[in-house]
Short mmCIF file of C-alpha atoms and ligand atoms in Angstrom, two decimals:
data_model
loop_
_atom_site.label_atom_id
_atom_site.label_comp_id
_atom_site.label_asym_id
_atom_site.label_seq_id
_atom_site.Cartn_x
_atom_site.Cartn_y
_atom_site.Cartn_z
CA MET A 272 67.29 -110.90 -55.51
CA SER A 273 69.97 -108.35 -54.76
CA PRO A 274 68.92 -105.17 -53.55
CA GLN A 275 70.47 -103.54 -56.68
CA LYS A 276 68.59 -105.89 -59.07
CA ALA A 277 65.21 -104.99 -56.98
CA TYR A 278 66.04 -101.47 -57.35
CA GLU A 279 66.48 -101.91 -61.15
CA GLU A 280 63.18 -103.89 -61.56
CA LEU A 281 61.57 -101.37 -59.54
CA ILE A 282 62.45 -98.33 -61.85
CA LYS A 283 61.77 -100.53 -64.85
CA ARG A 284 58.29 -100.99 -63.86
CA VAL A 285 57.91 -97.32 -62.56
CA ARG A 286 59.02 -96.05 -65.83
CA GLU A 287 56.62 -98.22 -67.88
CA ALA A 288 53.82 -96.69 -65.92
CA SER A 289 55.11 -93.43 -66.56
CA LEU A 290 55.26 -94.14 -70.37
CA LEU A 291 51.66 -95.12 -70.25
CA SER A 292 50.75 -91.83 -68.42
CA SER A 293 52.84 -89.90 -70.85
CA CYS A 294 50.47 -91.22 -73.64
CA ALA A 295 47.46 -89.87 -71.58
CA GLY A 296 49.71 -86.54 -71.57
CA VAL A 297 49.59 -86.56 -75.50
CA LEU A 298 45.87 -86.99 -75.49
CA GLY A 299 45.26 -84.43 -72.95
CA TRP A 300 47.33 -81.99 -74.81
CA ASP A 301 45.38 -82.79 -78.00
CA GLU A 302 42.13 -82.35 -76.22
CA ARG A 303 43.08 -78.90 -75.33
CA THR A 304 44.39 -77.60 -78.48
CA TYR A 305 43.04 -79.40 -81.67
CA MET A 306 40.42 -81.96 -80.91
CA PRO A 307 36.86 -81.07 -82.27
CA ARG A 308 34.32 -80.79 -79.52
CA GLY A 309 32.53 -83.53 -80.59
CA GLY A 310 35.37 -86.05 -79.52
CA ALA A 311 34.98 -85.09 -75.92
CA LYS A 312 32.90 -88.21 -74.91
CA HIS A 313 35.48 -90.74 -76.57
CA ARG A 314 38.53 -88.81 -75.49
CA ALA A 315 37.02 -89.07 -71.92
CA ASP A 316 36.72 -93.17 -72.24
CA GLN A 317 40.22 -93.01 -73.59
CA LEU A 318 41.76 -91.05 -70.64
CA SER A 319 39.76 -92.80 -68.24
CA LEU A 320 40.87 -96.34 -69.42
CA LEU A 321 44.57 -95.03 -69.56
CA ALA A 322 44.37 -93.81 -65.97
CA GLY A 323 42.97 -96.86 -64.57
CA MET A 324 45.55 -98.98 -66.28
CA THR A 325 48.41 -96.70 -65.16
CA HIS A 326 47.18 -97.01 -61.70
CA GLN A 327 46.97 -100.66 -61.95
CA MET A 328 50.58 -100.69 -62.96
CA PHE A 329 51.68 -98.56 -60.13
CA VAL A 330 49.93 -100.26 -57.43
CA ASP A 331 51.00 -103.70 -58.49
CA PRO A 332 52.00 -105.51 -54.89
CA LYS A 333 55.13 -106.43 -56.67
CA ILE A 334 56.00 -102.58 -56.55
CA GLY A 335 55.64 -102.84 -52.95
CA GLU A 336 57.87 -105.84 -52.55
CA LEU A 337 60.54 -104.08 -54.59
CA LEU A 338 60.48 -101.03 -52.57
CA GLY A 339 60.60 -103.06 -49.34
CA GLU A 340 63.88 -104.73 -50.58
CA ALA A 341 65.59 -101.62 -52.08
CA GLU A 342 64.61 -99.73 -48.66
CA GLN A 343 66.63 -102.47 -46.74
CA SER A 344 69.77 -101.85 -48.93
CA ASP A 345 72.76 -99.36 -48.54
CA LEU A 346 71.02 -97.63 -51.46
CA VAL A 347 69.03 -95.51 -49.18
CA LYS A 348 72.27 -94.52 -47.15
CA LYS A 349 72.78 -91.12 -48.67
CA PRO A 350 69.44 -89.51 -48.70
CA GLU A 351 70.51 -87.10 -51.54
CA SER A 352 71.66 -89.63 -53.83
CA VAL A 353 69.23 -90.28 -57.00
CA GLU A 354 68.40 -93.84 -55.69
CA ALA A 355 67.68 -92.95 -52.28
CA ALA A 356 65.32 -89.96 -53.67
CA ASN A 357 63.69 -92.08 -56.13
CA ILE A 358 62.95 -94.88 -53.41
CA ARG A 359 61.73 -92.07 -51.12
CA GLU A 360 59.31 -90.45 -53.67
CA ILE A 361 58.10 -93.93 -55.30
CA ARG A 362 57.31 -95.09 -51.64
CA HIS A 363 55.43 -91.68 -50.99
CA GLU A 364 53.40 -92.19 -54.23
CA TYR A 365 52.74 -95.99 -53.65
CA ASP A 366 51.44 -95.59 -50.27
CA LYS A 367 49.01 -92.95 -51.38
CA GLN A 368 48.01 -94.66 -54.81
CA THR A 369 47.45 -98.13 -53.05
CA LYS A 370 44.77 -96.32 -50.98
CA LEU A 371 42.74 -95.31 -53.83
CA PRO A 372 40.45 -97.88 -55.27
CA LYS A 373 40.53 -98.38 -58.99
CA GLU A 374 36.99 -97.35 -59.46
CA LEU A 375 37.72 -94.00 -57.82
CA VAL A 376 40.62 -93.41 -60.03
CA GLU A 377 38.59 -94.15 -63.18
CA GLU A 378 35.55 -92.28 -62.08
CA PHE A 379 37.68 -89.16 -61.15
CA SER A 380 39.16 -89.38 -64.77
CA ARG A 381 35.97 -89.56 -66.57
CA VAL A 382 34.08 -87.10 -64.66
CA THR A 383 36.80 -84.57 -64.78
CA THR A 384 37.31 -84.83 -68.50
CA LEU A 385 33.52 -84.43 -69.11
CA ALA A 386 33.50 -81.56 -66.63
CA GLN A 387 36.26 -79.55 -68.42
CA GLY A 388 34.00 -79.68 -71.49
CA GLU A 389 30.91 -78.47 -69.56
CA TRP A 390 33.06 -75.94 -68.05
CA VAL A 391 33.90 -74.33 -71.46
CA THR A 392 30.10 -74.01 -72.24
CA ALA A 393 29.32 -72.81 -69.01
CA ARG A 394 32.21 -70.00 -69.02
CA GLN A 395 31.17 -69.20 -72.64
CA ASN A 396 27.54 -68.58 -71.52
CA SER A 397 28.53 -67.26 -68.09
CA ASP A 398 26.12 -69.66 -66.67
CA PHE A 399 27.19 -71.04 -63.26
CA LYS A 400 23.98 -73.39 -62.95
CA HIS A 401 25.00 -75.13 -65.77
CA PHE A 402 28.32 -76.05 -64.26
CA LEU A 403 27.02 -76.69 -60.66
CA PRO A 404 26.34 -80.21 -60.94
CA TRP A 405 29.70 -80.78 -62.17
CA LEU A 406 31.16 -79.01 -59.58
CA GLU A 407 29.19 -80.89 -56.83
CA LYS A 408 30.46 -84.22 -58.32
CA VAL A 409 33.98 -83.03 -58.64
CA VAL A 410 34.18 -81.49 -55.09
CA ASP A 411 32.42 -85.03 -53.86
CA LEU A 412 35.25 -87.00 -55.72
CA CYS A 413 37.85 -84.72 -54.28
CA ARG A 414 36.78 -85.46 -50.80
CA GLN A 415 36.71 -89.09 -51.51
CA ARG A 416 40.08 -88.94 -52.50
CA ALA A 417 41.22 -87.03 -49.46
CA ASP A 418 39.44 -89.50 -47.28
CA ALA A 419 41.14 -92.49 -49.08
CA PHE A 420 44.48 -90.84 -48.79
CA GLY A 421 44.03 -89.88 -45.06
CA TYR A 422 45.17 -86.87 -43.63
CA GLU A 423 46.18 -84.87 -40.56
CA GLY A 424 44.24 -81.56 -39.61
CA GLU A 425 41.95 -80.89 -42.55
CA PRO A 426 41.16 -82.83 -45.88
CA TYR A 427 42.90 -80.02 -47.81
CA ASN A 428 46.11 -81.36 -46.49
CA ALA A 429 45.81 -84.72 -48.46
CA LEU A 430 45.09 -82.91 -51.92
CA LEU A 431 47.90 -80.08 -51.42
CA ASP A 432 50.40 -83.06 -50.84
CA GLU A 433 49.59 -84.14 -54.39
CA TYR A 434 50.95 -80.93 -56.07
CA GLU A 435 53.33 -79.62 -53.22
CA PRO A 436 54.74 -82.87 -51.73
CA GLY A 437 55.15 -82.23 -48.02
CA ALA A 438 53.57 -79.08 -47.84
CA THR A 439 50.79 -78.50 -45.20
CA VAL A 440 47.95 -76.03 -45.06
CA GLU A 441 49.14 -74.67 -41.63
CA GLU A 442 52.31 -73.68 -43.22
CA VAL A 443 50.80 -72.15 -46.10
CA VAL A 444 48.21 -70.38 -44.07
CA ASP A 445 51.09 -68.86 -41.93
CA ILE A 446 53.17 -67.36 -44.79
CA PHE A 447 50.22 -66.14 -46.85
CA THR A 448 48.81 -64.44 -43.43
CA GLY A 449 52.15 -62.44 -43.52
CA LEU A 450 52.13 -61.93 -47.23
CA ARG A 451 48.54 -60.50 -47.32
CA LYS A 452 49.23 -58.04 -44.52
CA GLU A 453 52.15 -56.52 -46.86
CA LEU A 454 50.26 -56.53 -49.98
CA VAL A 455 47.56 -54.63 -48.59
CA VAL A 456 49.94 -51.95 -47.52
CA LEU A 457 51.51 -51.74 -50.84
CA LEU A 458 48.31 -51.77 -52.79
CA GLY A 459 47.25 -48.83 -50.57
CA LYS A 460 50.34 -46.84 -51.64
CA ILE A 461 49.85 -47.60 -55.35
CA LYS A 462 46.24 -46.52 -55.11
CA ASN A 463 47.38 -43.26 -53.54
CA ALA A 464 50.59 -42.54 -55.72
CA PRO A 465 51.29 -39.58 -57.34
CA LYS A 466 52.26 -41.27 -60.90
CA LYS A 467 50.18 -43.38 -62.58
CA PRO A 468 51.21 -45.52 -65.95
CA ASP A 469 49.24 -45.10 -69.15
CA ALA A 470 48.17 -48.76 -69.76
CA SER A 471 46.45 -47.85 -72.89
CA ILE A 472 49.54 -48.28 -74.72
CA VAL A 473 49.44 -52.05 -74.47
CA GLU A 474 45.83 -51.89 -75.40
CA ARG A 475 46.01 -50.71 -79.08
CA GLU A 476 45.90 -52.89 -82.03
CA TYR A 477 48.49 -55.85 -82.24
CA ASP A 478 48.29 -57.87 -84.95
CA VAL A 479 48.01 -61.56 -83.88
CA ASP A 480 50.56 -63.12 -86.67
CA LEU A 481 53.03 -60.37 -85.46
CA GLN A 482 52.57 -61.08 -81.73
CA ARG A 483 53.33 -64.80 -82.50
CA VAL A 484 56.33 -63.93 -84.37
CA PHE A 485 57.41 -61.57 -81.57
CA GLY A 486 56.64 -64.08 -78.91
CA GLU A 487 58.37 -66.82 -80.56
CA SER A 488 61.58 -64.84 -80.85
CA VAL A 489 61.47 -63.96 -77.13
CA ALA A 490 60.94 -67.50 -76.09
CA ALA A 491 63.92 -68.48 -78.42
CA ALA A 492 66.02 -65.88 -76.63
CA MET A 493 65.24 -67.16 -73.53
CA GLY A 494 66.47 -70.44 -74.59
CA TYR A 495 63.22 -72.49 -75.36
CA ASN A 496 64.41 -75.03 -77.97
CA PHE A 497 61.76 -75.30 -80.86
CA ASN A 498 63.41 -78.48 -82.03
CA GLU A 499 62.23 -80.08 -78.73
CA GLY A 500 59.36 -78.05 -78.01
CA ARG A 501 56.19 -76.50 -79.64
CA LEU A 502 53.86 -73.41 -79.11
CA ASP A 503 50.17 -73.84 -79.92
CA ILE A 504 47.05 -71.85 -79.24
CA THR A 505 44.55 -72.78 -76.61
CA THR A 506 41.83 -71.44 -74.18
CA HIS A 507 43.47 -71.90 -71.04
CA PRO A 508 47.23 -71.71 -71.59
CA PHE A 509 49.35 -74.54 -70.07
CA CYS A 510 52.95 -76.45 -70.44
CA THR A 511 53.20 -80.06 -70.63
CA GLY A 512 56.45 -81.93 -70.74
CA LEU A 513 55.60 -85.14 -72.47
CA GLY A 514 59.06 -86.89 -72.39
CA PRO A 515 62.73 -86.55 -73.16
CA GLY A 516 62.87 -84.06 -76.39
CA ASP A 517 59.04 -83.06 -76.36
CA THR A 518 57.77 -80.26 -74.35
CA ARG A 519 54.54 -78.14 -75.49
CA ILE A 520 53.56 -74.83 -74.49
CA THR A 521 50.42 -72.87 -75.45
CA THR A 522 49.04 -69.46 -75.37
CA ARG A 523 46.14 -67.22 -76.52
CA TYR A 524 46.33 -64.13 -78.58
CA ASN A 525 44.35 -60.74 -77.84
CA PRO A 526 44.35 -58.49 -81.08
CA ARG A 527 43.66 -55.46 -78.59
CA ARG A 528 46.20 -56.37 -75.98
CA LEU A 529 49.89 -57.19 -76.17
CA ASN A 530 50.42 -58.42 -72.59
CA ASP A 531 48.47 -61.70 -72.70
CA ALA A 532 50.06 -63.57 -75.05
CA LEU A 533 53.52 -62.02 -74.76
CA PHE A 534 53.95 -62.63 -71.04
CA GLY A 535 51.74 -65.67 -71.11
CA ILE A 536 54.55 -67.27 -73.63
CA MET A 537 57.26 -66.31 -71.44
CA HIS A 538 55.58 -67.60 -68.70
CA GLU A 539 54.85 -71.09 -70.34
CA ALA A 540 58.27 -70.96 -71.83
CA GLY A 541 59.65 -70.49 -68.31
CA HIS A 542 57.85 -73.86 -67.47
CA GLY A 543 59.18 -75.32 -70.65
CA LEU A 544 62.83 -74.43 -69.60
CA TYR A 545 62.35 -76.41 -66.41
CA GLU A 546 60.92 -79.48 -68.26
CA MET A 547 63.81 -79.19 -70.89
CA GLY A 548 66.41 -78.76 -68.05
CA ILE A 549 65.52 -81.93 -66.22
CA ASP A 550 67.78 -84.90 -66.89
CA LYS A 551 64.99 -86.88 -68.86
CA ALA A 552 67.39 -88.66 -70.89
CA ASN A 553 68.51 -90.72 -67.89
CA HIS A 554 65.65 -90.43 -65.47
CA PHE A 555 62.41 -90.06 -67.45
CA GLY A 556 59.60 -91.75 -65.52
CA THR A 557 61.21 -91.68 -62.15
CA PRO A 558 61.07 -88.88 -59.45
CA ALA A 559 64.56 -87.67 -60.24
CA GLY A 560 63.31 -87.10 -63.76
CA GLU A 561 60.39 -84.90 -62.45
CA SER A 562 59.88 -81.55 -61.31
CA ALA A 563 60.38 -80.89 -57.50
CA SER A 564 56.78 -79.58 -57.16
CA LEU A 565 54.20 -77.28 -58.82
CA GLY A 566 55.36 -74.50 -56.54
CA ILE A 567 58.98 -74.84 -57.84
CA HIS A 568 57.54 -75.23 -61.31
CA GLU A 569 55.71 -71.97 -61.10
CA SER A 570 58.51 -70.11 -59.79
CA GLN A 571 60.43 -70.83 -63.23
CA SER A 572 57.40 -69.63 -65.30
CA ARG A 573 56.99 -66.40 -62.99
CA MET A 574 60.59 -65.47 -62.65
CA TRP A 575 60.96 -65.33 -66.70
CA GLU A 576 57.55 -63.77 -66.88
CA ASN A 577 57.94 -61.10 -64.38
CA GLN A 578 61.65 -60.63 -62.75
CA VAL A 579 62.99 -60.89 -66.40
CA GLY A 580 60.13 -59.90 -68.64
CA ARG A 581 58.92 -57.12 -66.78
CA SER A 582 62.29 -55.60 -65.72
CA LYS A 583 63.54 -52.27 -67.57
CA GLU A 584 66.71 -53.96 -68.62
CA PHE A 585 64.71 -56.91 -70.66
CA TRP A 586 62.85 -53.99 -72.52
CA GLY A 587 65.91 -52.08 -73.07
CA TYR A 588 67.04 -54.84 -75.40
CA PHE A 589 63.57 -55.76 -76.60
CA PHE A 590 61.79 -52.71 -77.00
CA PRO A 591 63.28 -51.28 -80.30
CA GLN A 592 62.48 -54.59 -81.96
CA ALA A 593 59.07 -54.43 -80.42
CA GLN A 594 58.64 -50.75 -82.03
CA ARG A 595 59.80 -51.97 -85.43
CA ILE A 596 57.39 -54.93 -85.13
CA PHE A 597 54.35 -52.85 -84.16
CA LYS A 598 55.23 -49.74 -85.73
CA ASN A 599 51.79 -48.23 -85.45
CA SER A 600 51.09 -48.95 -81.93
CA LEU A 601 54.60 -48.41 -80.38
CA GLY A 602 56.32 -46.13 -82.81
CA ASP A 603 55.67 -42.89 -80.89
CA VAL A 604 56.05 -44.64 -77.46
CA LYS A 605 58.93 -44.06 -75.21
CA LEU A 606 60.87 -46.83 -73.38
CA ASP A 607 60.09 -45.54 -69.64
CA ASP A 608 56.23 -45.38 -70.45
CA PHE A 609 56.09 -48.64 -72.14
CA TYR A 610 57.91 -50.21 -68.81
CA ALA A 611 55.32 -48.42 -66.73
CA ALA A 612 52.34 -49.71 -68.94
CA VAL A 613 53.67 -53.45 -68.52
CA ASN A 614 53.70 -52.94 -64.77
CA ASP A 615 50.34 -51.18 -64.29
CA VAL A 616 48.72 -52.43 -61.19
CA ARG A 617 45.00 -52.22 -61.11
CA PRO A 618 42.18 -54.44 -59.57
CA SER A 619 40.77 -56.77 -62.43
CA TYR A 620 38.60 -59.89 -62.69
CA ILE A 621 40.95 -62.11 -64.47
CA ARG A 622 43.86 -64.08 -62.59
CA VAL A 623 45.77 -64.99 -65.47
CA GLU A 624 45.71 -61.39 -66.61
CA ALA A 625 46.42 -59.93 -63.11
CA ASP A 626 49.52 -57.48 -62.41
CA GLU A 627 52.07 -58.93 -60.07
CA ALA A 628 50.76 -56.93 -56.98
CA THR A 629 47.12 -58.14 -56.97
CA TYR A 630 47.82 -61.67 -58.33
CA ASN A 631 48.45 -63.34 -55.00
CA LEU A 632 45.07 -61.86 -53.68
CA HIS A 633 43.32 -63.79 -56.61
CA ILE A 634 45.08 -66.93 -55.29
CA LEU A 635 44.19 -66.36 -51.50
CA LEU A 636 40.49 -66.02 -52.51
CA ARG A 637 40.34 -69.29 -54.47
CA PHE A 638 42.54 -71.06 -51.56
CA GLU A 639 40.00 -69.98 -49.00
CA ILE A 640 37.04 -70.87 -51.05
CA GLU A 641 38.35 -74.49 -52.01
CA ARG A 642 39.30 -75.19 -48.44
CA ALA A 643 35.77 -74.20 -47.21
CA MET A 644 34.09 -76.53 -49.96
CA LEU A 645 36.34 -79.31 -48.86
CA THR A 646 35.47 -79.08 -45.16
CA GLY A 647 31.66 -78.66 -46.02
CA ASP A 648 31.54 -75.02 -44.76
CA LEU A 649 30.60 -73.86 -48.16
CA LYS A 650 28.19 -75.69 -50.34
CA PRO A 651 29.15 -75.57 -54.22
CA ALA A 652 25.63 -73.99 -54.89
CA ASP A 653 26.77 -70.90 -52.70
CA VAL A 654 30.34 -70.68 -54.51
CA ALA A 655 29.06 -67.92 -56.90
CA ASP A 656 27.74 -65.62 -54.48
CA GLU A 657 30.59 -66.16 -51.90
CA TRP A 658 33.00 -65.54 -54.43
CA ASN A 659 31.48 -62.21 -55.49
CA ARG A 660 31.00 -61.18 -51.84
CA ARG A 661 34.64 -61.72 -51.14
CA PHE A 662 36.09 -60.27 -54.39
CA LYS A 663 34.14 -57.03 -53.54
CA GLU A 664 36.03 -57.07 -50.20
CA TYR A 665 39.64 -58.00 -51.49
CA PHE A 666 39.43 -55.82 -54.69
CA GLY A 667 36.91 -53.12 -54.22
CA ILE A 668 35.02 -54.13 -57.38
CA GLU A 669 31.82 -55.93 -58.22
CA VAL A 670 32.04 -59.11 -60.36
CA ASP A 671 29.72 -58.17 -63.52
CA LYS A 672 29.33 -61.95 -64.31
CA ASP A 673 30.29 -65.32 -63.37
CA ALA A 674 32.53 -65.91 -66.57
CA ASN A 675 34.66 -62.94 -64.76
CA GLY A 676 34.23 -64.69 -61.47
CA CYS A 677 34.25 -68.39 -60.20
CA LEU A 678 33.71 -69.71 -63.73
CA GLN A 679 37.17 -68.14 -64.97
CA ASP A 680 39.42 -70.97 -64.13
CA VAL A 681 39.65 -74.75 -65.51
CA HIS A 682 41.10 -76.14 -62.43
CA TRP A 683 37.89 -77.07 -60.42
CA SER A 684 36.36 -78.81 -63.58
CA ALA A 685 39.85 -80.76 -63.91
CA GLY A 686 39.65 -82.04 -60.42
CA LEU A 687 42.58 -79.79 -59.65
CA VAL A 688 41.51 -78.88 -55.99
CA GLY A 689 44.54 -77.95 -53.60
CA TYR A 690 46.69 -76.67 -56.64
CA PHE A 691 45.78 -72.84 -56.45
CA PRO A 692 48.30 -72.16 -53.46
CA THR A 693 51.21 -73.31 -55.55
CA TYR A 694 51.06 -70.36 -57.72
CA THR A 695 51.64 -68.08 -54.89
CA LEU A 696 54.29 -70.61 -53.57
CA GLY A 697 55.79 -70.17 -56.95
CA ASN A 698 55.94 -66.38 -56.86
CA LEU A 699 57.68 -66.81 -53.43
CA TYR A 700 60.15 -69.18 -54.58
CA SER A 701 60.76 -67.23 -57.71
CA ALA A 702 61.61 -63.81 -55.92
CA GLN A 703 63.96 -65.80 -53.45
CA PHE A 704 65.75 -67.61 -56.15
CA PHE A 705 65.91 -64.49 -58.39
CA ALA A 706 67.59 -62.50 -55.47
CA LYS A 707 70.11 -65.18 -55.12
CA ALA A 708 70.88 -65.35 -58.87
CA LYS A 709 71.62 -61.58 -58.86
CA GLU A 710 73.74 -62.05 -55.97
CA ALA A 711 75.69 -64.94 -57.66
CA MET A 712 75.83 -62.83 -60.97
CA PRO A 713 75.98 -59.16 -60.00
CA ASP A 714 75.79 -57.92 -63.75
CA LEU A 715 72.74 -60.17 -64.49
CA MET A 716 70.48 -57.18 -65.29
CA GLN A 717 72.81 -55.70 -67.47
CA GLN A 718 73.17 -59.08 -69.34
CA PHE A 719 69.51 -58.83 -70.06
CA GLU A 720 70.10 -55.40 -71.72
CA GLN A 721 72.37 -57.15 -74.07
CA GLY A 722 69.87 -59.68 -74.91
CA GLN A 723 71.88 -62.42 -72.93
CA PHE A 724 69.84 -64.77 -70.93
CA ALA A 725 72.10 -68.10 -70.96
CA ASN A 726 73.72 -67.20 -67.81
CA LEU A 727 70.51 -67.11 -65.91
CA ARG A 728 69.22 -70.16 -67.86
CA ASN A 729 72.18 -71.99 -67.02
CA TRP A 730 72.16 -71.23 -63.50
CA LEU A 731 68.52 -72.11 -63.13
CA LYS A 732 69.24 -75.55 -64.92
CA GLU A 733 72.41 -76.09 -62.49
CA ASN A 734 70.93 -75.07 -59.15
CA ILE A 735 67.24 -76.32 -59.73
CA HIS A 736 66.28 -78.04 -63.24
CA ARG A 737 68.71 -80.97 -63.27
CA HIS A 738 67.93 -82.01 -59.52
CA GLY A 739 64.54 -83.21 -60.46
CA ARG A 740 62.86 -84.21 -57.43
CA VAL A 741 65.83 -85.49 -55.52
CA TYR A 742 65.29 -82.60 -53.25
CA ARG A 743 61.84 -81.64 -52.08
CA ALA A 744 60.78 -77.93 -52.47
CA ASN A 745 61.36 -77.06 -48.97
CA LYS A 746 64.73 -78.55 -49.14
CA LEU A 747 65.71 -77.19 -52.50
CA VAL A 748 64.94 -73.53 -51.45
CA VAL A 749 67.31 -73.94 -48.39
CA LYS A 750 70.07 -75.54 -50.77
CA VAL A 751 69.82 -72.82 -53.23
CA THR A 752 69.37 -69.80 -51.03
CA GLY A 753 70.34 -70.86 -47.67
CA GLU A 754 67.13 -70.00 -46.04
CA SER A 755 63.69 -71.37 -45.87
CA LEU A 756 60.83 -69.84 -48.01
CA SER A 757 59.69 -66.38 -46.78
CA TYR A 758 57.49 -63.64 -48.37
CA MET A 759 60.35 -60.95 -47.84
CA PRO A 760 62.10 -61.53 -51.13
CA LEU A 761 58.78 -61.02 -53.01
CA MET A 762 57.82 -58.00 -51.10
CA ASP A 763 61.29 -56.31 -51.20
CA TYR A 764 61.33 -56.93 -55.13
CA MET A 765 57.80 -55.28 -55.61
CA ASN A 766 58.43 -52.53 -53.17
CA ALA A 767 61.40 -51.44 -54.82
CA LYS A 768 60.06 -51.70 -58.33
CA TYR A 769 56.48 -50.07 -57.76
CA SER A 770 57.99 -47.14 -55.70
CA GLU A 771 60.18 -46.17 -58.64
CA ILE A 772 57.24 -46.56 -61.05
CA TYR A 773 54.52 -45.02 -58.92
CA GLY A 774 56.93 -42.47 -57.20
CA PHE A 775 55.95 -43.08 -53.63
CO1 CO B 59 52.16 -71.50 -64.59
#
């Protein structure tokens, strides 16, 4: 077989595995949106079967043979061609997946599907003990996965690589340590600042149906295409790209708070734009048709949510509309006061509702706890106490109940250990990309004031989305911004914004 034929056969097989896996994606979306609670057991069986079948297709020795042939050819000569990138990333994934026994794949899928249901119950009742046996099972399975993959340094490295290919704990710790120092200084300044926003403005009555209408209009203005995407309701908001022409985002509405759904929708629509911007028509099911990493994915959502959605220029355009829609709650409010209110900084329990300045402390806490669980330094049984102790230390407030503490996030129940750092990496990438976009388009913020978001969207599509995984995250950031990842763009952006709002 010619190398070209081998490559084509390889792509065909990998694409079929992805097609099957995208069926699991539809079932997973349904599970978290519309499935009745009673369907949990059956859904776990369905997803477990599909996970096992996908895994079998992907680890077929034939894939290894085809890879070997393609790797011997000219196809890999230009490392940044689609073919070379696909071969490189399929090899990376194949080597990992072939190390996982099928039984472990199925057990992991079955346990995490059930654990998510149990987590919902535990969170509702704020009952850590109810969740504990599931957390123990999940951590044990995650360690088995790490052992099967193999790793340098600590087991965490094996899991982090699944979400941020090529990243290591050592690099992450290095950059997070610098970030943390700067954050503590910033939060100190904010705490002692002369001016304080009146956050009660966004905590008035906001009719849920009107929130939905307003949120959809903002998503549409961003360019989220409702002919190729949906917006539904869930407990824990997410975005999933199911395939060409089909992207799903979800949110949750709070009738007493405008921020949750509005910025949640902008966040998920930012993820959605990335999914829509990838060239799936040509590359679906291959690395070139996937996101570069979760950190890069999160950079897109956080950019729209924060750099765009929490800017004064954005509200210069949207605030008059919001005032008309929410007449009773915003009719008497000034733009500057509203802008300050959506940028209010205060320590709070819930990560997904946290302001930009405290958000990364939430991530550092989770990162440290899950690292310690994996090495065995922290037992799952001690997680609630350890969480509360650290929370007091970082945020200066006591956790009142575990639903507001270690039970708040879905991740551990879903087996997503190693995932949390990608949120902070996303914030860092986001600021670095956005600084570059402003440099490339000096009137970008004025465009927002006119309700124009197409130039930013196109810039992101051109520079980031369309490449899929042809460049890994650490290469992509250098290609786009000329520099490797740093915490300084994020700190520069936050220091400038908050010093104006808080008057320090
Ligand atoms: Co996100």
